[in-house]
Amino acid sequence: MRWRYPPVRRALFLALKALDLPRDARVLIPAFTFAAVPSAVVHADCVPVLVEVGANYRVDIADFAAKLPGAGAVMISHMRGHTSDMDAIMALCDGAGVPVIEDAAHSLGTLWAGRRIGTLGRVGCFSFQSYKLVNAGEGGMLITDDPEIAARAIIMSGAYETNWKSIRA
Ligand SMILES: Cc1ncc(COP(=O)(O)O)c(C=O)c1O
């Protein structure tokens, strides 16, 4: 089957693949997320590690810091617009050299300290599925400032050479 509008779960999967993580890499995700998130991690041959979330729906930073050592990547779902402490998460991840993927499926247009959610981590993923703010029926998008990740994601998505023309909206 051809995904004309690939959903964000495929963007999450491609982000992990584009990071070139080794098989069985641990990927930290918030315990409060959507089933597509751990399933994208498993699909990418990685291992989801659940991080505690507080009553405010935000990542518990003490539990996050305890589980971060040795992680291959971090995937943060900003659930229902509740943004976790991205200053603390980015400082810990930058210090440990762990890439951050933002799952901004619920947070299109929201800001953290004046910066757009989805632009803070190495990769940002957005959903255009029918319940989301921008509705393409099914659909999603991956953004990054890293040209190598962008190139790898394009090739792995099957949009290489001129094929991208056939999957334009
Ligand atoms: C937080 C979160 N992440 C990812 C997804 C997956 O999005 P998609 O249906 O575009 O694959 C959803 C779907 O609702 C979601 O709620």
mmCIF file of C-alpha atoms and ligand atoms in Angstrom:
data_model
loop_
_atom_site.group_PDB
_atom_site.id
_atom_site.type_symbol
_atom_site.label_atom_id
_atom_site.label_comp_id
_atom_site.label_asym_id
_atom_site.label_seq_id
_atom_site.Cartn_x
_atom_site.Cartn_y
_atom_site.Cartn_z
ATOM 1 C CA MET A 1 0.000 0.000 0.000
ATOM 2 C CA ARG A 2 1.229 3.484 -0.758
ATOM 3 C CA TRP A 3 0.846 6.140 1.942
ATOM 4 C CA ARG A 4 -0.127 9.222 0.015
ATOM 5 C CA TYR A 5 -0.280 11.276 3.232
ATOM 6 C CA PRO A 6 1.953 9.390 5.639
ATOM 7 C CA PRO A 7 0.655 9.692 9.219
ATOM 8 C CA VAL A 8 2.784 11.071 12.040
ATOM 9 C CA ARG A 9 3.422 7.589 13.388
ATOM 10 C CA ARG A 10 5.401 7.044 10.197
ATOM 11 C CA ALA A 11 7.218 10.360 10.757
ATOM 12 C CA LEU A 12 8.127 9.191 14.279
ATOM 13 C CA PHE A 13 9.363 5.888 12.850
ATOM 14 C CA LEU A 14 11.366 7.641 10.116
ATOM 15 C CA ALA A 15 12.870 10.052 12.646
ATOM 16 C CA LEU A 16 14.187 7.100 14.667
ATOM 17 C CA LYS A 17 15.475 5.376 11.523
ATOM 18 C CA ALA A 18 17.078 8.599 10.247
ATOM 19 C CA LEU A 19 18.942 8.916 13.557
ATOM 20 C CA ASP A 20 20.528 5.558 12.690
ATOM 21 C CA LEU A 21 19.976 4.123 16.154
ATOM 22 C CA PRO A 22 21.322 0.651 16.824
ATOM 23 C CA ARG A 23 18.876 -2.233 17.231
ATOM 24 C CA ASP A 24 17.437 -2.354 20.771
ATOM 25 C CA ALA A 25 18.363 1.268 21.512
ATOM 26 C CA ARG A 26 16.360 2.549 24.493
ATOM 27 C CA VAL A 27 13.997 5.379 23.577
ATOM 28 C CA LEU A 28 12.480 7.360 26.440
ATOM 29 C CA ILE A 29 8.816 8.302 25.987
ATOM 30 C CA PRO A 30 6.313 9.825 28.442
ATOM 31 C CA ALA A 31 4.041 7.255 30.079
ATOM 32 C CA PHE A 32 1.118 9.469 29.044
ATOM 33 C CA THR A 33 1.209 9.263 25.266
ATOM 34 C CA PHE A 34 -0.692 7.648 22.396
ATOM 35 C CA ALA A 35 -0.315 3.971 21.431
ATOM 36 C CA ALA A 36 1.226 4.971 18.060
ATOM 37 C CA VAL A 37 4.288 6.309 19.900
ATOM 38 C CA PRO A 38 5.590 3.116 21.560
ATOM 39 C CA SER A 39 4.502 1.206 18.460
ATOM 40 C CA ALA A 40 6.697 3.481 16.257
ATOM 41 C CA VAL A 41 9.593 2.783 18.639
ATOM 42 C CA VAL A 42 9.086 -0.993 18.463
ATOM 43 C CA HIS A 43 8.622 -0.794 14.688
ATOM 44 C CA ALA A 44 12.040 0.932 14.478
ATOM 45 C CA ASP A 45 13.606 -2.050 16.349
ATOM 46 C CA CYS A 46 14.099 0.060 19.473
ATOM 47 C CA VAL A 47 12.848 -0.421 23.033
ATOM 48 C CA PRO A 48 10.359 2.056 24.543
ATOM 49 C CA VAL A 49 11.137 3.138 28.120
ATOM 50 C CA LEU A 50 8.228 4.790 29.923
ATOM 51 C CA VAL A 51 8.971 7.921 31.947
ATOM 52 C CA GLU A 52 6.626 8.940 34.755
ATOM 53 C CA VAL A 53 4.237 11.827 34.133
ATOM 54 C CA GLY A 54 2.806 14.048 36.867
ATOM 55 C CA ALA A 55 -0.804 14.983 37.551
ATOM 56 C CA ASN A 56 -0.139 18.034 35.340
ATOM 57 C CA TYR A 57 0.445 15.681 32.337
ATOM 58 C CA ARG A 58 4.096 16.774 32.136
ATOM 59 C CA VAL A 59 7.186 14.570 32.202
ATOM 60 C CA ASP A 60 8.565 13.937 35.698
ATOM 61 C CA ILE A 61 12.066 15.370 35.323
ATOM 62 C CA ALA A 62 13.577 13.382 38.222
ATOM 63 C CA ASP A 63 12.427 10.094 36.664
ATOM 64 C CA PHE A 64 13.521 11.339 33.227
ATOM 65 C CA ALA A 65 17.029 12.174 34.488
ATOM 66 C CA ALA A 66 17.287 8.787 36.224
ATOM 67 C CA LYS A 67 16.375 6.872 33.034
ATOM 68 C CA LEU A 68 18.348 9.005 30.534
ATOM 69 C CA PRO A 69 21.844 7.470 30.915
ATOM 70 C CA GLY A 70 22.453 5.065 28.045
ATOM 71 C CA ALA A 71 19.335 6.092 26.095
ATOM 72 C CA GLY A 72 19.654 6.235 22.292
ATOM 73 C CA ALA A 73 16.973 8.891 21.857
ATOM 74 C CA VAL A 74 14.131 10.686 23.587
ATOM 75 C CA MET A 75 10.654 11.120 22.092
ATOM 76 C CA ILE A 76 8.519 13.704 23.866
ATOM 77 C CA SER A 77 4.757 13.808 23.259
ATOM 78 C CA HIS A 78 3.381 17.213 24.254
ATOM 79 C CA MET A 79 0.023 15.750 25.199
ATOM 80 C CA ARG A 80 -3.090 17.848 24.654
ATOM 81 C CA GLY A 81 -1.012 21.019 24.542
ATOM 82 C CA HIS A 82 0.639 20.335 27.925
ATOM 83 C CA THR A 83 4.280 21.073 27.244
ATOM 84 C CA SER A 84 6.846 19.398 29.461
ATOM 85 C CA ASP A 85 9.791 21.376 30.831
ATOM 86 C CA MET A 86 11.748 21.578 27.575
ATOM 87 C CA ASP A 87 14.523 23.649 29.181
ATOM 88 C CA ALA A 88 15.266 20.810 31.601
ATOM 89 C CA ILE A 89 14.786 18.083 28.970
ATOM 90 C CA MET A 90 17.011 19.800 26.376
ATOM 91 C CA ALA A 91 19.712 20.609 28.949
ATOM 92 C CA LEU A 92 19.822 17.004 30.156
ATOM 93 C CA CYS A 93 19.766 15.584 26.606
ATOM 94 C CA ASP A 94 22.325 18.036 25.225
ATOM 95 C CA GLY A 95 24.584 17.231 28.173
ATOM 96 C CA ALA A 96 24.241 13.502 27.530
ATOM 97 C CA GLY A 97 24.412 13.785 23.723
ATOM 98 C CA VAL A 98 20.980 12.196 23.333
ATOM 99 C CA PRO A 99 18.834 13.417 20.394
ATOM 100 C CA VAL A 100 15.299 14.625 21.090
ATOM 101 C CA ILE A 101 12.347 13.924 18.806
ATOM 102 C CA GLU A 102 9.286 16.041 19.589
ATOM 103 C CA ASP A 103 5.896 14.468 18.985
ATOM 104 C CA ALA A 104 3.928 17.679 18.429
ATOM 105 C CA ALA A 105 0.766 15.867 17.289
ATOM 106 C CA HIS A 106 -1.260 17.727 19.948
ATOM 107 C CA SER A 107 0.690 20.968 20.023
ATOM 108 C CA LEU A 108 0.618 22.596 16.619
ATOM 109 C CA GLY A 109 1.185 26.332 17.126
ATOM 110 C CA THR A 110 2.033 26.160 20.837
ATOM 111 C CA LEU A 111 5.120 27.869 22.221
ATOM 112 C CA TRP A 112 7.776 27.092 24.804
ATOM 113 C CA ALA A 113 9.544 30.259 25.989
ATOM 114 C CA GLY A 114 8.632 31.946 22.707
ATOM 115 C CA ARG A 115 9.862 29.073 20.527
ATOM 116 C CA ARG A 116 7.540 26.896 18.478
ATOM 117 C CA ILE A 117 6.962 23.397 19.754
ATOM 118 C CA GLY A 118 8.432 20.944 17.275
ATOM 119 C CA THR A 119 11.470 23.165 16.620
ATOM 120 C CA LEU A 120 13.254 22.592 19.943
ATOM 121 C CA GLY A 121 14.483 19.039 19.413
ATOM 122 C CA ARG A 122 16.537 17.521 16.583
ATOM 123 C CA VAL A 123 13.307 16.450 14.847
ATOM 124 C CA GLY A 124 9.707 17.604 15.206
ATOM 125 C CA CYS A 125 6.756 15.471 14.092
ATOM 126 C CA PHE A 126 3.221 16.749 13.413
ATOM 127 C CA SER A 127 -0.033 14.916 12.747
ATOM 128 C CA PHE A 128 -2.684 15.908 10.216
ATOM 129 C CA GLN A 129 -4.998 13.037 11.146
ATOM 130 C CA SER A 130 -8.690 13.891 11.217
ATOM 131 C CA TYR A 131 -8.919 14.827 14.952
ATOM 132 C CA LYS A 132 -5.992 17.244 14.742
ATOM 133 C CA LEU A 133 -5.910 21.025 14.255
ATOM 134 C CA VAL A 134 -4.885 20.668 10.607
ATOM 135 C CA ASN A 135 -6.868 17.814 9.109
ATOM 136 C CA ALA A 136 -5.742 15.949 6.010
ATOM 137 C CA GLY A 137 -7.823 12.872 6.881
ATOM 138 C CA GLU A 138 -4.568 11.014 7.447
ATOM 139 C CA GLY A 139 -1.217 12.745 7.274
ATOM 140 C CA GLY A 140 1.849 13.903 9.072
ATOM 141 C CA MET A 141 5.090 15.787 8.723
ATOM 142 C CA LEU A 142 8.628 15.668 9.983
ATOM 143 C CA ILE A 143 10.767 18.807 10.345
ATOM 144 C CA THR A 144 14.467 19.140 11.126
ATOM 145 C CA ASP A 145 17.333 21.596 10.711
ATOM 146 C CA ASP A 146 19.752 18.706 10.281
ATOM 147 C CA PRO A 147 20.412 18.173 6.536
ATOM 148 C CA GLU A 148 21.677 14.628 7.062
ATOM 149 C CA ILE A 149 18.545 13.565 8.929
ATOM 150 C CA ALA A 150 16.389 15.285 6.284
ATOM 151 C CA ALA A 151 18.218 13.476 3.472
ATOM 152 C CA ARG A 152 18.000 10.112 5.230
ATOM 153 C CA ALA A 153 14.276 10.575 5.972
ATOM 154 C CA ILE A 154 13.564 11.531 2.360
ATOM 155 C CA ILE A 155 15.382 8.482 1.034
ATOM 156 C CA MET A 156 13.840 6.117 3.586
ATOM 157 C CA SER A 157 10.343 7.499 2.965
ATOM 158 C CA GLY A 158 10.609 6.422 -0.662
ATOM 159 C CA ALA A 159 10.512 10.030 -1.871
ATOM 160 C CA TYR A 160 13.936 9.800 -3.521
ATOM 161 C CA GLU A 161 14.841 10.984 -7.029
ATOM 162 C CA THR A 162 11.648 12.547 -8.416
ATOM 163 C CA ASN A 163 9.212 10.306 -6.550
ATOM 164 C CA TRP A 164 8.405 13.154 -4.145
ATOM 165 C CA LYS A 165 6.401 14.685 -7.012
ATOM 166 C CA SER A 166 3.960 11.810 -6.869
ATOM 167 C CA ILE A 167 3.272 12.235 -3.125
ATOM 168 C CA ARG A 168 2.731 15.987 -3.104
ATOM 169 C CA ALA A 169 -0.655 17.080 -1.796
HETATM 170 C C1 LIG B 1 0.203 12.140 20.879
HETATM 171 C C2 LIG B 1 0.041 11.437 19.579
HETATM 172 N N1 LIG B 1 1.144 11.063 18.909
HETATM 173 C C3 LIG B 1 1.042 10.447 17.715
HETATM 174 C C4 LIG B 1 -0.185 10.156 17.155
HETATM 175 C C5 LIG B 1 -0.251 9.449 15.842
HETATM 176 O O1 LIG B 1 -0.745 10.319 14.866
HETATM 177 P P1 LIG B 1 -1.153 9.769 13.401
HETATM 178 O O2 LIG B 1 -2.568 9.261 13.540
HETATM 179 O O3 LIG B 1 -1.053 10.973 12.505
HETATM 180 O O4 LIG B 1 -0.188 8.703 13.064
HETATM 181 C C6 LIG B 1 -1.345 10.522 17.812
HETATM 182 C C7 LIG B 1 -2.670 10.225 17.205
HETATM 183 O O5 LIG B 1 -3.699 10.647 17.643
HETATM 184 C C8 LIG B 1 -1.240 11.172 19.065
HETATM 185 O O6 LIG B 1 -2.337 11.509 19.744
#
